[in-house]
């Protein structure tokens, strides 16, 4: 049940990121550039990118990652393989051996990329809110407060 949902979230994140890029290009080509709206669209882009990267990593962990081909039967010290550990946050697949040694196969770069893009989305959303509050719309020749 969860596997198709994560797949749909992955496709939705990729589609939303693509639509966000098109929207940014169209916004930049128009004459009056609304900075709060641009921040909002960029926040949507980075947020959907973070969701897509996390769902990709989640699917790679769930579907077995590079296993069993990369797990050796024994370590250099001769310890036998005890199993495979999978965690979903942080995304991690590891071969565990009898002596306690682990060999991770999903890189940290996926987690760094997810945290970086999600952090940028939060910062841009906050910047958009601050800019929106600073810019007062003018109606009927006077500023609203």
PDB file of N, CA and C in Angstrom, residues 67 70-85 92-105:
ATOM      1  N   UNK A  67      21.573  -4.310  -3.082  1.00  0.00           N
ATOM      2  CA  UNK A  67      21.718  -5.634  -2.505  1.00  0.00           C
ATOM      3  C   UNK A  67      21.134  -6.684  -3.421  1.00  0.00           C
ATOM      4  N   UNK A  70      26.251  -6.281  -3.534  1.00  0.00           N
ATOM      5  CA  UNK A  70      27.338  -5.558  -2.885  1.00  0.00           C
ATOM      6  C   UNK A  70      27.668  -6.050  -1.478  1.00  0.00           C
ATOM      7  N   UNK A  71      26.817  -6.896  -0.901  1.00  0.00           N
ATOM      8  CA  UNK A  71      27.107  -7.435   0.425  1.00  0.00           C
ATOM      9  C   UNK A  71      27.991  -8.671   0.284  1.00  0.00           C
ATOM     10  N   UNK A  72      29.189  -8.613   0.850  1.00  0.00           N
ATOM     11  CA  UNK A  72      30.084  -9.763   0.831  1.00  0.00           C
ATOM     12  C   UNK A  72      29.646 -10.758   1.890  1.00  0.00           C
ATOM     13  N   UNK A  73      29.976 -12.011   1.677  1.00  0.00           N
ATOM     14  CA  UNK A  73      29.636 -13.044   2.661  1.00  0.00           C
ATOM     15  C   UNK A  73      30.451 -12.883   3.936  1.00  0.00           C
ATOM     16  N   UNK A  74      31.678 -12.388   3.800  1.00  0.00           N
ATOM     17  CA  UNK A  74      32.554 -12.221   4.956  1.00  0.00           C
ATOM     18  C   UNK A  74      33.330 -10.913   4.827  1.00  0.00           C
ATOM     19  N   UNK A  75      33.672 -10.334   5.976  1.00  0.00           N
ATOM     20  CA  UNK A  75      34.504  -9.128   5.970  1.00  0.00           C
ATOM     21  C   UNK A  75      35.960  -9.517   5.838  1.00  0.00           C
ATOM     22  N   UNK A  76      36.824  -8.516   5.783  1.00  0.00           N
ATOM     23  CA  UNK A  76      38.257  -8.770   5.708  1.00  0.00           C
ATOM     24  C   UNK A  76      38.774  -9.489   6.939  1.00  0.00           C
ATOM     25  N   UNK A  77      38.112  -9.311   8.092  1.00  0.00           N
ATOM     26  CA  UNK A  77      38.542  -9.972   9.316  1.00  0.00           C
ATOM     27  C   UNK A  77      37.927 -11.363   9.466  1.00  0.00           C
ATOM     28  N   UNK A  78      37.069 -11.763   8.518  1.00  0.00           N
ATOM     29  CA  UNK A  78      36.509 -13.104   8.555  1.00  0.00           C
ATOM     30  C   UNK A  78      35.134 -13.212   9.191  1.00  0.00           C
ATOM     31  N   UNK A  79      34.520 -12.103   9.587  1.00  0.00           N
ATOM     32  CA  UNK A  79      33.197 -12.155  10.217  1.00  0.00           C
ATOM     33  C   UNK A  79      32.134 -12.433   9.155  1.00  0.00           C
ATOM     34  N   UNK A  80      31.187 -13.300   9.498  1.00  0.00           N
ATOM     35  CA  UNK A  80      30.127 -13.683   8.568  1.00  0.00           C
ATOM     36  C   UNK A  80      29.056 -12.597   8.493  1.00  0.00           C
ATOM     37  N   UNK A  81      28.338 -12.609   7.390  1.00  0.00           N
ATOM     38  CA  UNK A  81      27.251 -11.652   7.202  1.00  0.00           C
ATOM     39  C   UNK A  81      26.092 -11.989   8.140  1.00  0.00           C
ATOM     40  N   UNK A  82      25.587 -10.977   8.854  1.00  0.00           N
ATOM     41  CA  UNK A  82      24.491 -11.199   9.797  1.00  0.00           C
ATOM     42  C   UNK A  82      23.161 -10.710   9.232  1.00  0.00           C
ATOM     43  N   UNK A  83      23.171  -9.909   8.187  1.00  0.00           N
ATOM     44  CA  UNK A  83      21.932  -9.428   7.596  1.00  0.00           C
ATOM     45  C   UNK A  83      22.062  -8.047   7.006  1.00  0.00           C
ATOM     46  N   UNK A  84      20.906  -7.512   6.651  1.00  0.00           N
ATOM     47  CA  UNK A  84      20.821  -6.199   6.035  1.00  0.00           C
ATOM     48  C   UNK A  84      19.906  -5.336   6.898  1.00  0.00           C
ATOM     49  N   UNK A  85      20.332  -4.098   7.163  1.00  0.00           N
ATOM     50  CA  UNK A  85      19.528  -3.151   7.938  1.00  0.00           C
ATOM     51  C   UNK A  85      19.079  -2.051   6.996  1.00  0.00           C
ATOM     52  N   UNK A  92      19.014   4.785   4.599  1.00  0.00           N
ATOM     53  CA  UNK A  92      20.234   4.015   4.805  1.00  0.00           C
ATOM     54  C   UNK A  92      19.976   2.546   4.529  1.00  0.00           C
ATOM     55  N   UNK A  93      20.861   1.914   3.787  1.00  0.00           N
ATOM     56  CA  UNK A  93      20.903   0.466   3.627  1.00  0.00           C
ATOM     57  C   UNK A  93      22.310   0.044   4.007  1.00  0.00           C
ATOM     58  N   UNK A  94      22.405  -0.941   4.872  1.00  0.00           N
ATOM     59  CA  UNK A  94      23.731  -1.341   5.333  1.00  0.00           C
ATOM     60  C   UNK A  94      23.822  -2.851   5.465  1.00  0.00           C
ATOM     61  N   UNK A  95      24.985  -3.396   5.137  1.00  0.00           N
ATOM     62  CA  UNK A  95      25.287  -4.796   5.392  1.00  0.00           C
ATOM     63  C   UNK A  95      25.842  -4.870   6.810  1.00  0.00           C
ATOM     64  N   UNK A  96      25.283  -5.747   7.619  1.00  0.00           N
ATOM     65  CA  UNK A  96      25.722  -5.902   9.003  1.00  0.00           C
ATOM     66  C   UNK A  96      26.429  -7.249   9.127  1.00  0.00           C
ATOM     67  N   UNK A  97      27.575  -7.252   9.806  1.00  0.00           N
ATOM     68  CA  UNK A  97      28.357  -8.468   9.968  1.00  0.00           C
ATOM     69  C   UNK A  97      28.387  -8.885  11.438  1.00  0.00           C
ATOM     70  N   UNK A  98      28.768 -10.118  11.689  1.00  0.00           N
ATOM     71  CA  UNK A  98      28.718 -10.698  13.032  1.00  0.00           C
ATOM     72  C   UNK A  98      29.608  -9.955  14.029  1.00  0.00           C
ATOM     73  N   UNK A  99      30.679  -9.346  13.569  1.00  0.00           N
ATOM     74  CA  UNK A  99      31.557  -8.624  14.484  1.00  0.00           C
ATOM     75  C   UNK A  99      31.078  -7.195  14.761  1.00  0.00           C
ATOM     76  N   UNK A 100      29.930  -6.819  14.219  1.00  0.00           N
ATOM     77  CA  UNK A 100      29.372  -5.488  14.461  1.00  0.00           C
ATOM     78  C   UNK A 100      29.698  -4.472  13.381  1.00  0.00           C
ATOM     79  N   UNK A 101      30.498  -4.849  12.428  1.00  0.00           N
ATOM     80  CA  UNK A 101      30.861  -3.940  11.344  1.00  0.00           C
ATOM     81  C   UNK A 101      29.679  -3.760  10.405  1.00  0.00           C
ATOM     82  N   UNK A 102      29.537  -2.548   9.886  1.00  0.00           N
ATOM     83  CA  UNK A 102      28.500  -2.270   8.897  1.00  0.00           C
ATOM     84  C   UNK A 102      29.122  -1.597   7.682  1.00  0.00           C
ATOM     85  N   UNK A 103      28.559  -1.879   6.537  1.00  0.00           N
ATOM     86  CA  UNK A 103      28.986  -1.253   5.295  1.00  0.00           C
ATOM     87  C   UNK A 103      27.749  -0.623   4.673  1.00  0.00           C
ATOM     88  N   UNK A 104      27.705   0.724   4.631  1.00  0.00           N
ATOM     89  CA  UNK A 104      26.551   1.420   4.086  1.00  0.00           C
ATOM     90  C   UNK A 104      26.686   1.558   2.574  1.00  0.00           C
ATOM     91  N   UNK A 105      25.533   1.448   1.902  1.00  0.00           N
ATOM     92  CA  UNK A 105      25.541   1.531   0.445  1.00  0.00           C
ATOM     93  C   UNK A 105      24.733   2.675  -0.116  1.00  0.00           C
TER      94      UNK A 105
END
